[in-house]
Coordinates of C-alpha atoms and ligand atoms in Angstrom, one line a residue:
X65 CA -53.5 23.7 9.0
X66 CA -51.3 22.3 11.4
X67 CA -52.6 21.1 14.6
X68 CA -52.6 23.9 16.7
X69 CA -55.4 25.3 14.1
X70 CA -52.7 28.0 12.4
X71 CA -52.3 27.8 8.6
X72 CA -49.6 25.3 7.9
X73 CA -46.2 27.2 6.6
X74 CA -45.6 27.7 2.8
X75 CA -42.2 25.8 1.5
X76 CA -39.9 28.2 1.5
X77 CA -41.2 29.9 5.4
X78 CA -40.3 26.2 6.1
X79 CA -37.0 26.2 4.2
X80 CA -35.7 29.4 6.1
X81 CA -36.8 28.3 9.3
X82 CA -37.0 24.4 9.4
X83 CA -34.6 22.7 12.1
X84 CA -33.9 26.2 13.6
X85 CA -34.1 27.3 17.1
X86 CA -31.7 30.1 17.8
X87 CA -32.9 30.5 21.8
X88 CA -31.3 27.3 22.3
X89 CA -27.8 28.7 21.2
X90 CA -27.9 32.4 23.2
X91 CA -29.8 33.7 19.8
X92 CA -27.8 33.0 17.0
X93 CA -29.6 32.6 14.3
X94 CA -27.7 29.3 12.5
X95 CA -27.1 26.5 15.0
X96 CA -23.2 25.3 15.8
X97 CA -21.0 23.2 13.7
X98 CA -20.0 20.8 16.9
X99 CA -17.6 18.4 15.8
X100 CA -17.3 15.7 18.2
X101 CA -16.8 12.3 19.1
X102 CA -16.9 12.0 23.1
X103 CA -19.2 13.8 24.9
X104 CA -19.1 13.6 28.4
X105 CA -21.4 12.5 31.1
X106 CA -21.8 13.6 35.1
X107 CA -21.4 10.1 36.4
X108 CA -20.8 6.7 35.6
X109 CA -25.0 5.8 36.2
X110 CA -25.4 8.7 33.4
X111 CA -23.1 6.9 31.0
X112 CA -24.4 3.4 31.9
X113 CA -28.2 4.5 31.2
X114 CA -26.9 6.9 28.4
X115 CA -29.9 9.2 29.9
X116 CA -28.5 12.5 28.0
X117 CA -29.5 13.9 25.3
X118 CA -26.3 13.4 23.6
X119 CA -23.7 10.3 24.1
X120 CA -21.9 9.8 21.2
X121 CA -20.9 12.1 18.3
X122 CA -21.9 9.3 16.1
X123 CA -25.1 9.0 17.3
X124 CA -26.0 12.5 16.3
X125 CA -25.0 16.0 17.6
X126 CA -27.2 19.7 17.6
X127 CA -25.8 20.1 14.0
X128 CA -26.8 17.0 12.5
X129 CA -30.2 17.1 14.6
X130 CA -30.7 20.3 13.0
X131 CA -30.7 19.3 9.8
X132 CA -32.7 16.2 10.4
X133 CA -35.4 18.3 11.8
X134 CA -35.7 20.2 8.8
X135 CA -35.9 17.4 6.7
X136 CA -38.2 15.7 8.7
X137 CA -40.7 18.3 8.6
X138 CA -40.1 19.2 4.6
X139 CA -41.0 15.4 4.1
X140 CA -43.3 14.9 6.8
X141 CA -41.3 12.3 8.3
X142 CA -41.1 10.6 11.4
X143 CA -37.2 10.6 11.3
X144 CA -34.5 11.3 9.0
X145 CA -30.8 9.7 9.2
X146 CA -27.7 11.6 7.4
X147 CA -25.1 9.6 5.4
X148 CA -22.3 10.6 3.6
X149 CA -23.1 10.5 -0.2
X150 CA -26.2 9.9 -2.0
X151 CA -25.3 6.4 -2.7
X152 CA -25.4 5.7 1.4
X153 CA -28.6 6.7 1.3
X154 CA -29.9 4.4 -1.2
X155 CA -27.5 1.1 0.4
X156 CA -28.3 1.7 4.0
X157 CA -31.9 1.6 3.6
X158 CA -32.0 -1.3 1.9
X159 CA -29.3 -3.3 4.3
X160 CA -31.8 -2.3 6.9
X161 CA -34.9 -4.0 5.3
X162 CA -33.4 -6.9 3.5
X163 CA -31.8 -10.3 4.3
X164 CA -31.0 -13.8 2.8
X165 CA -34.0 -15.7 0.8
X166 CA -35.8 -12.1 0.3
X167 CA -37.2 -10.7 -2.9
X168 CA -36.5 -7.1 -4.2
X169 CA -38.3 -5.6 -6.8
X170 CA -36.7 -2.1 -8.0
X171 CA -37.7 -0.4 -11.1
X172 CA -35.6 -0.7 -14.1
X173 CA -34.8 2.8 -14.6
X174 CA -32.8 3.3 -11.6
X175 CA -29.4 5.4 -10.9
X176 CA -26.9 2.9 -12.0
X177 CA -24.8 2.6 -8.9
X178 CA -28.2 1.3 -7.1
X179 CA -28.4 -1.1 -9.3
X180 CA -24.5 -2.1 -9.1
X181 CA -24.8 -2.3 -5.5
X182 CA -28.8 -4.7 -5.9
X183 CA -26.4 -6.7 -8.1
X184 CA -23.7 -6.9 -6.6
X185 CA -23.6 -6.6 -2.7
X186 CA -27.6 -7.9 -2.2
X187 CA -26.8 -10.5 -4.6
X188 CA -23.6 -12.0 -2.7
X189 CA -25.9 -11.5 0.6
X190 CA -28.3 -13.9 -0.8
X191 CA -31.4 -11.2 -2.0
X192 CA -32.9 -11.8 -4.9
X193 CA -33.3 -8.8 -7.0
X194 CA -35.7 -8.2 -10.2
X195 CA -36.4 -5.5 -12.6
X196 CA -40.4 -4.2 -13.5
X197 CA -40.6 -1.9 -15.8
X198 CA -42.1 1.9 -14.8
X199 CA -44.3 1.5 -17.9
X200 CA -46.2 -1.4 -15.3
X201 CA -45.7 0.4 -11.9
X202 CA -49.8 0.2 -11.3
X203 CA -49.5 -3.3 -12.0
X204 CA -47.1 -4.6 -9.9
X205 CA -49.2 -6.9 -7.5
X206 CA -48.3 -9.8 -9.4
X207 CA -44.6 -9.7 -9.2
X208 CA -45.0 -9.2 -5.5
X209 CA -44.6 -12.4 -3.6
X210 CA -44.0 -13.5 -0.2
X211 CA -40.5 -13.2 0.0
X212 CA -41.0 -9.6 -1.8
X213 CA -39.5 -7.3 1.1
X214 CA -38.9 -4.0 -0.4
X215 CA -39.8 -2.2 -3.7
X216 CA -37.3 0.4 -4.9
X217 CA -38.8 3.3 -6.9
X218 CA -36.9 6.3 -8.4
X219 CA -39.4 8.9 -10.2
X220 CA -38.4 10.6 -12.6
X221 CA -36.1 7.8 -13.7
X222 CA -32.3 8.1 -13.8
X223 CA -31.0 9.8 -17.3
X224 CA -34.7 8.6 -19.0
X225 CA -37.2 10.9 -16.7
X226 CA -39.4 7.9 -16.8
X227 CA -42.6 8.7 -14.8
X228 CA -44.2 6.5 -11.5
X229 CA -47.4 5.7 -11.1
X230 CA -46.2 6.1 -7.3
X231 CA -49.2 5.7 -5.1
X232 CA -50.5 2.4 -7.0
X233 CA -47.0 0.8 -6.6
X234 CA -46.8 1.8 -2.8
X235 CA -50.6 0.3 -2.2
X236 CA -49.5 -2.7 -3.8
X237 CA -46.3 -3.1 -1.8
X238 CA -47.9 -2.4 1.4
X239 CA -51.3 -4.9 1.0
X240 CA -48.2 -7.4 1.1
X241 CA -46.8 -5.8 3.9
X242 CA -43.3 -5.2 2.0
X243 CA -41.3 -1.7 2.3
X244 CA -41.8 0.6 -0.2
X245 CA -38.6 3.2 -1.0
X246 CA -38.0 5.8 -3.7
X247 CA -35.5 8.2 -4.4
X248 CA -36.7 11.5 -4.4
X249 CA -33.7 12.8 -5.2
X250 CA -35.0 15.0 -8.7
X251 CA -38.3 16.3 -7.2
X252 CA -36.8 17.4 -4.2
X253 CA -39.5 17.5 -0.7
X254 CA -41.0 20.7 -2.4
X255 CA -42.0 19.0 -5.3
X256 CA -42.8 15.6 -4.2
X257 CA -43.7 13.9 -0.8
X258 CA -43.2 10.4 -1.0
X259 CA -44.9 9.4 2.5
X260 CA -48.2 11.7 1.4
X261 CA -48.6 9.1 -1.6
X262 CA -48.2 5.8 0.8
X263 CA -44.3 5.6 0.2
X264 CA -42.2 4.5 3.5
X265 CA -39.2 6.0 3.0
X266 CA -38.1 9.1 0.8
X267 CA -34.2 8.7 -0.5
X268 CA -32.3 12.4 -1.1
X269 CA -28.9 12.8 -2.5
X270 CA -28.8 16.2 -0.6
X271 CA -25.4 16.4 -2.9
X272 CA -27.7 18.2 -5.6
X273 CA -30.5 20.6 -5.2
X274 CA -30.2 21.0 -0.9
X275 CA -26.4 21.4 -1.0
X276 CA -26.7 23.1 -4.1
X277 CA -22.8 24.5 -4.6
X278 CA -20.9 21.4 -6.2
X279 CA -19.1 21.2 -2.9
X280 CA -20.3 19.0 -1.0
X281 CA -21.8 14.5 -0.9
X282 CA -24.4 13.9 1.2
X283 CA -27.8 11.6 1.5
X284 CA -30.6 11.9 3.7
X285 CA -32.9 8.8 4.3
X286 CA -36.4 10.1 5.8
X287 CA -39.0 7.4 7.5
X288 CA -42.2 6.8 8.6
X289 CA -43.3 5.8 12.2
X290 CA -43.6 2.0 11.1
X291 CA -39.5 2.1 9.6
X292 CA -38.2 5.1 11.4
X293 CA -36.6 3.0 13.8
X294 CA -35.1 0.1 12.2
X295 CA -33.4 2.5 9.7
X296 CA -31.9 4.4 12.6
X297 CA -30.4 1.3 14.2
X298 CA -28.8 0.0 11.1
X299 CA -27.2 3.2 10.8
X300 CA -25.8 3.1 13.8
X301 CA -25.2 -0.5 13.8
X302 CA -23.3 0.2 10.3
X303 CA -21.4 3.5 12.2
X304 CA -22.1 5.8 9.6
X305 CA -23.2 9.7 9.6
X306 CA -22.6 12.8 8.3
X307 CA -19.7 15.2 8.7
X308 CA -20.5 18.5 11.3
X309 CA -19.2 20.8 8.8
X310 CA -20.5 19.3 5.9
X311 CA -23.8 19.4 7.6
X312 CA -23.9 22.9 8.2
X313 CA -22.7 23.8 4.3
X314 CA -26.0 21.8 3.7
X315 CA -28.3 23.8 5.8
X316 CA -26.7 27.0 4.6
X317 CA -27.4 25.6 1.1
X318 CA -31.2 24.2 2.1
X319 CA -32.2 28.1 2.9
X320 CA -32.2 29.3 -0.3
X321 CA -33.2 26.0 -2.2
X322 CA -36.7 26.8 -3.1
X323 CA -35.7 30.0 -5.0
X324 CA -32.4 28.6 -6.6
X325 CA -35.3 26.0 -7.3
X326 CA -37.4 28.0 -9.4
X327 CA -34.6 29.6 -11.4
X328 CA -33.4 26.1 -12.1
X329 CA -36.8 24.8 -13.3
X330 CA -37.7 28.1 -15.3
X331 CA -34.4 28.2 -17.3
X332 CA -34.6 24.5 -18.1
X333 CA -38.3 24.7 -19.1
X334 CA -37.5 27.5 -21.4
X335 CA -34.7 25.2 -23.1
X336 CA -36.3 22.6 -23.1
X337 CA -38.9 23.8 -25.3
X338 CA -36.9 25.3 -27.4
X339 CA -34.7 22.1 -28.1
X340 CA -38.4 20.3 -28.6
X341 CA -38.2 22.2 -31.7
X342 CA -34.5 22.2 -33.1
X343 CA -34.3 19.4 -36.1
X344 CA -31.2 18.1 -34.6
X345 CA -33.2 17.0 -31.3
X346 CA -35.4 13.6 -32.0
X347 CA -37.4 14.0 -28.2
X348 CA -36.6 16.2 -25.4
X349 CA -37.3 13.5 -21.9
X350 CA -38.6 16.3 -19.9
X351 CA -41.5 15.5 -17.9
X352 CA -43.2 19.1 -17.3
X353 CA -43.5 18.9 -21.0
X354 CA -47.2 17.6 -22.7
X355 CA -45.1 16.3 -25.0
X356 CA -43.4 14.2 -23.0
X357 CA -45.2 10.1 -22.5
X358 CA -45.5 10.5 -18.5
X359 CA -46.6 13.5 -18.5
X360 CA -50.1 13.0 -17.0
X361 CA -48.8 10.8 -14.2
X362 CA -46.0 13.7 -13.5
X363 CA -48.9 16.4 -12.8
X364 CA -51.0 14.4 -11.1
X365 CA -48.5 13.6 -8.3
X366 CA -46.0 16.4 -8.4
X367 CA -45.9 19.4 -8.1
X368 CA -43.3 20.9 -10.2
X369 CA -40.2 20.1 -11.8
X370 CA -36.5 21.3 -11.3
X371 CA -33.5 21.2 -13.9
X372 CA -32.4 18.2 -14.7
X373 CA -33.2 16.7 -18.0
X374 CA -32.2 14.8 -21.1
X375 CA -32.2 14.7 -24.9
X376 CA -31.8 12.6 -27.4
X377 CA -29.7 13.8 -30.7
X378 CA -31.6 13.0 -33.8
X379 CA -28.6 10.7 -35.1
X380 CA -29.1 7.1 -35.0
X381 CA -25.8 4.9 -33.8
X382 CA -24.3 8.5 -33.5
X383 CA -21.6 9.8 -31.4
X384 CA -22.8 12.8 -29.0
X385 CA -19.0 13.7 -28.2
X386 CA -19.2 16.6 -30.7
X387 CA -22.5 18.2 -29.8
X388 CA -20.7 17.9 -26.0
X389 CA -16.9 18.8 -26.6
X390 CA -18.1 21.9 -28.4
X391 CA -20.2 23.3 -25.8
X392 CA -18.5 26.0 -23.4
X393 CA -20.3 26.8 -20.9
X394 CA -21.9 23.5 -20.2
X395 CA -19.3 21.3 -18.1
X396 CA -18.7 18.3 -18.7
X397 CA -18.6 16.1 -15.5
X398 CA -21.0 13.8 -13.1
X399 CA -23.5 14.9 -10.7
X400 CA -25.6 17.9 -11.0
X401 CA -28.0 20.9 -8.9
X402 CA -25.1 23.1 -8.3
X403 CA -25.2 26.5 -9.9
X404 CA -23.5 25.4 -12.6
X405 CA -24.5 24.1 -16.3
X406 CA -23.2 21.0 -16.9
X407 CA -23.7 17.8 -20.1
X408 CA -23.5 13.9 -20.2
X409 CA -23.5 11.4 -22.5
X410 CA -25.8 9.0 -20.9
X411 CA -25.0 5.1 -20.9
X412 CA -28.2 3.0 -21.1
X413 CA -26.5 -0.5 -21.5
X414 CA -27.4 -1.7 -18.1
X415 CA -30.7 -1.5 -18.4
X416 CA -33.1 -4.4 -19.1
X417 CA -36.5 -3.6 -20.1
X418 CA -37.1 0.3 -20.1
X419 CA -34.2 0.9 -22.5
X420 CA -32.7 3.3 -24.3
X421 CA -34.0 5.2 -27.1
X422 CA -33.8 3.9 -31.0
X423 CA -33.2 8.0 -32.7
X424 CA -30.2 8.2 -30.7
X425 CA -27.6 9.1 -28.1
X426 CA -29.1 10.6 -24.6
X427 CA -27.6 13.5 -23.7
X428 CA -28.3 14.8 -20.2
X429 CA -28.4 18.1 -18.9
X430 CA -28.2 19.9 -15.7
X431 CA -29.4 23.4 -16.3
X432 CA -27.7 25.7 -13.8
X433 CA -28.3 29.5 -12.7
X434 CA -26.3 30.9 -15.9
X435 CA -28.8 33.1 -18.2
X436 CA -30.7 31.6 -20.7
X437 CA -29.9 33.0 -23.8
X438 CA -26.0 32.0 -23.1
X439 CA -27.0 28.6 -22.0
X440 CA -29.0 28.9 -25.4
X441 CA -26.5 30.3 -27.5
X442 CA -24.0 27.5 -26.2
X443 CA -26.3 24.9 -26.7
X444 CA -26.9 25.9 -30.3
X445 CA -22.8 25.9 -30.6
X446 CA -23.0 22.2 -29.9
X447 CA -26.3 21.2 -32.1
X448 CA -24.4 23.1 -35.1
X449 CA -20.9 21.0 -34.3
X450 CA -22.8 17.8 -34.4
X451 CA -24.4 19.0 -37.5
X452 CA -21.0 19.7 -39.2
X453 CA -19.6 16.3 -38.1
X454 CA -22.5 14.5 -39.8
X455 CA -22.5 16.5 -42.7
X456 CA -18.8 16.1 -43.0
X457 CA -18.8 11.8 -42.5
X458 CA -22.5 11.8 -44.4
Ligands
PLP110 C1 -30.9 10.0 -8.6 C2 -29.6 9.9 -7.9 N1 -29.6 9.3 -6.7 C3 -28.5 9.2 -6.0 C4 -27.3 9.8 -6.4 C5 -26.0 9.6 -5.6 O1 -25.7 10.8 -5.0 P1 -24.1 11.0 -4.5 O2 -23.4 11.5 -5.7 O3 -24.2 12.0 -3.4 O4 -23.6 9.7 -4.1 C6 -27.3 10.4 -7.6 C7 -26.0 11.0 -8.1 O5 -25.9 11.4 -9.3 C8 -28.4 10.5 -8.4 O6 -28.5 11.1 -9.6

C-alpha cells in the first residue's frame, strides 16, 4: 500500500511510468532532452538567492530529474545523483564519506576497478582500506572499529557471484554508526533493494541492464535521508553529472527493463543448467542454482536473478582462449546487459582471500536476448574446441 491507502504499483507499472509527468510538458508523454548549461533568472535577487527551481545545468535539469525520480522510487530512495560511468558511481560515493585516518572495509570480491581506485586513490588520500571475505559478511562486527567509516558490499560478487549476507553486514555497520554501500549493479532495483535490508546507499552501473543497448556509460548513486545530502553536495562540489541525451537513451532503455529482464534471466537459467551438466564444466557460479554454495542467502534476500554468470572449465592450469575464440555468437568484449551474448576470461589475481577457483579458468557470461538453442548450440561449439585442444596437447 502506499500511503494514500491504494495498492502500491507492481515493478514494471513503475518502470513504464516512474519519473513521468507528461502535463508538465503540454502532454507528451517522454519528458525533454534539455541540454544546458546557463539558465537564466528574472533578476539579480533571483540569482543571488538561486530561488528557481533550476540554476545551473550542472545542478540538474527536467531530464536528469526525471530519471532520478524514477530511480528514487524503484529503490525507495530519498535521492539519487547521476554520474557518468558506473565506475563514478562507486568513487564519488566513497570520496563523499571518507577522509584521512578512516577505515574502509569492502568485501574481497569486488569489481576490480573499485578496488584499483580503494587502492590506489583512498590509499594516497590517507584511507585505510581492508578486505573481509563474503564467506564472513554476518560476522563482520569485529573488523569494524572506530575509524571504520564505510563498508563496501557488492552482491553477487564481481566474476565469482559470491553471495552477501546483506542485512547482517549493514546492522553491523550501522550499530557503529559507519556508512554502509553496495553495488547493486547485477540484481538491479527489481530484484534487490538495498535500503529495505538496512543498506545506505544502492550503487547502479545503469550502463547494463537500465541502459540495456551497449550504447551507452552511466551510474546512478541512490540514498537515504541520513546520506542523501552529503552525496549530493560532493557531487556537485566534484562538478560531475550525466549527459541530457545520454539520460534520456537511459529512460528510453529503463521502460522496457523488467521484460528484457526476464528474457535475460530465463535464457541464462536454462544454460546454466544445462552447462551444470556438460563434463567439460567443473561448477557453474550461478546463484539461482541449488547447486550453487550461496544459494540460500540469494533466495532469502532477492528476489530473482538476471543474466550474468560464470563458469569454470573443468581443466586445471588451462587456457580458456579456445572454448572463447571458437564461440560465434558470443562476443568477446567487457561490460554486459545489452542485448547481446557476450564471453570473458575472468582474472582473479587481485584478489586476496575469496579467490579463485582450483578446477579451473572462470569464464563469464553475459546471456543476451539471442534464442537459446543458438546460444546453446554455440556454446557447445566452444566446450567441443576446448576438448580438441586438450585432447590434442594431452
Ligand atoms: C559490478 C559492476 N559495477 C560497476 C561497473 C562499472 O560500470 P561502467 O562500465 O559503467 O563504468 C561494472 C562494469 O562492468 C560492473 O560490472
Amino acid at each position: 500500500m502506499d500511503p494514500t491507502g491504494k495498492p502500491a504499483p507492481g515493478p514494471n507499472t513503475r518502470l513504464a511510468h516512474g519519473g513521468n509527468r507528461p502535463s508538465d510538458y503540454h502532454g507528451f508523454v517522454n519528458p525533454p532532452v534539455v541540454r544546458a548549461s546557463t539558465i537564466l533568472f528574472p533578476d539579480s535577487a533571483a540569482l543571488k538567492g538561486r530561488s528557481q527551481r533550476y540554476t545551473y545545468g550542472l545542478s540538474g535539469t527536467p531530464t536528469t530529474e526525471a530519471l532520478e525520480a524514477a530511480l528514487s522510487e524503484l529503490e525507495g530512495a530519498a535521492g539519487t545523483i547521476l554520474v557518468p560511468s558506473g565506475l563514478a558511481a562507486v568513487t564519488v560515493p566513497l570520496l563523499a564519506f571518507l577522509s584521512a585516518g578512516d577505515h574502509l572495509l569492502m568485501v574481497d570480491c569486488i569489481y576490480g576497478p573499485t578496488r584499483r581506485f580503494a587502492n590506489t586513490v583512498l590509499k594516497r588520500l590517507g584511507v585505510e582500506v581492508e578486505y573481509f571475505d563474503p564467506k564472513r559478511a554476518e560476522g563482520i562486527a569485529d573488523l569494524i572499529r572506530a575509524e571504520t567509516k564505510v563498508v563496501f558490499l557488492e552482491a553477487p560478487g564481481s566474476n565469482t557471484f559470491e553471495m552477501l549476507d546483506i542485512g547482517a553486514a549493514a546492522r553491523a555497520a550501522r550499530a557503529a554508526n559507519a556508512v554502509t554501500m553496495i553495488d547493486n549493479t547485477w540484481a538491479t532495483p527489481l530484484h534487490f533493494r538495498p535500503l529495505d535490508h538496512g543498506v545506505d546507499i544502492s550503487i547502479h552501473a545503469l550502463t547494463k541492464y537500465p541502459s540495456g543497448h551497449s550504447d551507452v556509460l552511466m551510474g546512478s548513486v541512490s540514498a537515504n535521508e541520513a546520506t542523501y545530502r552529503r552525496l549530493r553536495d560532493t557531487q556537485l562540489t566534484l562538478g560531475i553529472n550525466a549527459a541530457p541525451d545520454d539520460v534520456y537513451l537511459v529512460l528510453r532503455g529503463l521502460r522496457s527493463m523488467g521484460v528484457r529482464l526476464d528474457r535475460h534471466a530465463e535464457t541464462a537459467m536454462r544454460l546454466a543448467e544445462w552447462l551444470e551438466g556438460h563434463e567439460a564444466v567443473a561448477r557453474v557460479l550461478h546463484p539461482a542454482l541449488p547447486s550453487f554454495d550461496g544459494h540460500d542467502l540469494w533466495k532469502r534476500q532477492f528476489a530473482g536473478a538476471s543474466g550474468l554468470f560464470s563458469i569454470v572449465l573443468r581443466q586445471p592450469h588451462g587456457d580458456p582462449a579456445p572454448f572463447v575464440d571458437a564461440l560465434e555468437l558470443f562476443g568477446i568484449g567487457w561490460s554486459w546487459g545489452g542485448f547481446e551474448s557476450l564471453a570473458v576470461p575472468v582474472d582473479l589475481s587481485d584478489r586476496t582471500l575469496a579467490l579463485a577457483p582450483d578446477e579451473g579458468p572462470v569464464v563469464r557470461l553475459q546471456i543476451g536476448l539471442e534464442d537459446f538453442t543458438d546460444l546453446r548450440t554455440d556454446l557447445e561449439r566452444g566446450l567441443a574446441a576446448l576438448a580438441a585442444r586438450q585432447n590434442k596437447n594431452g
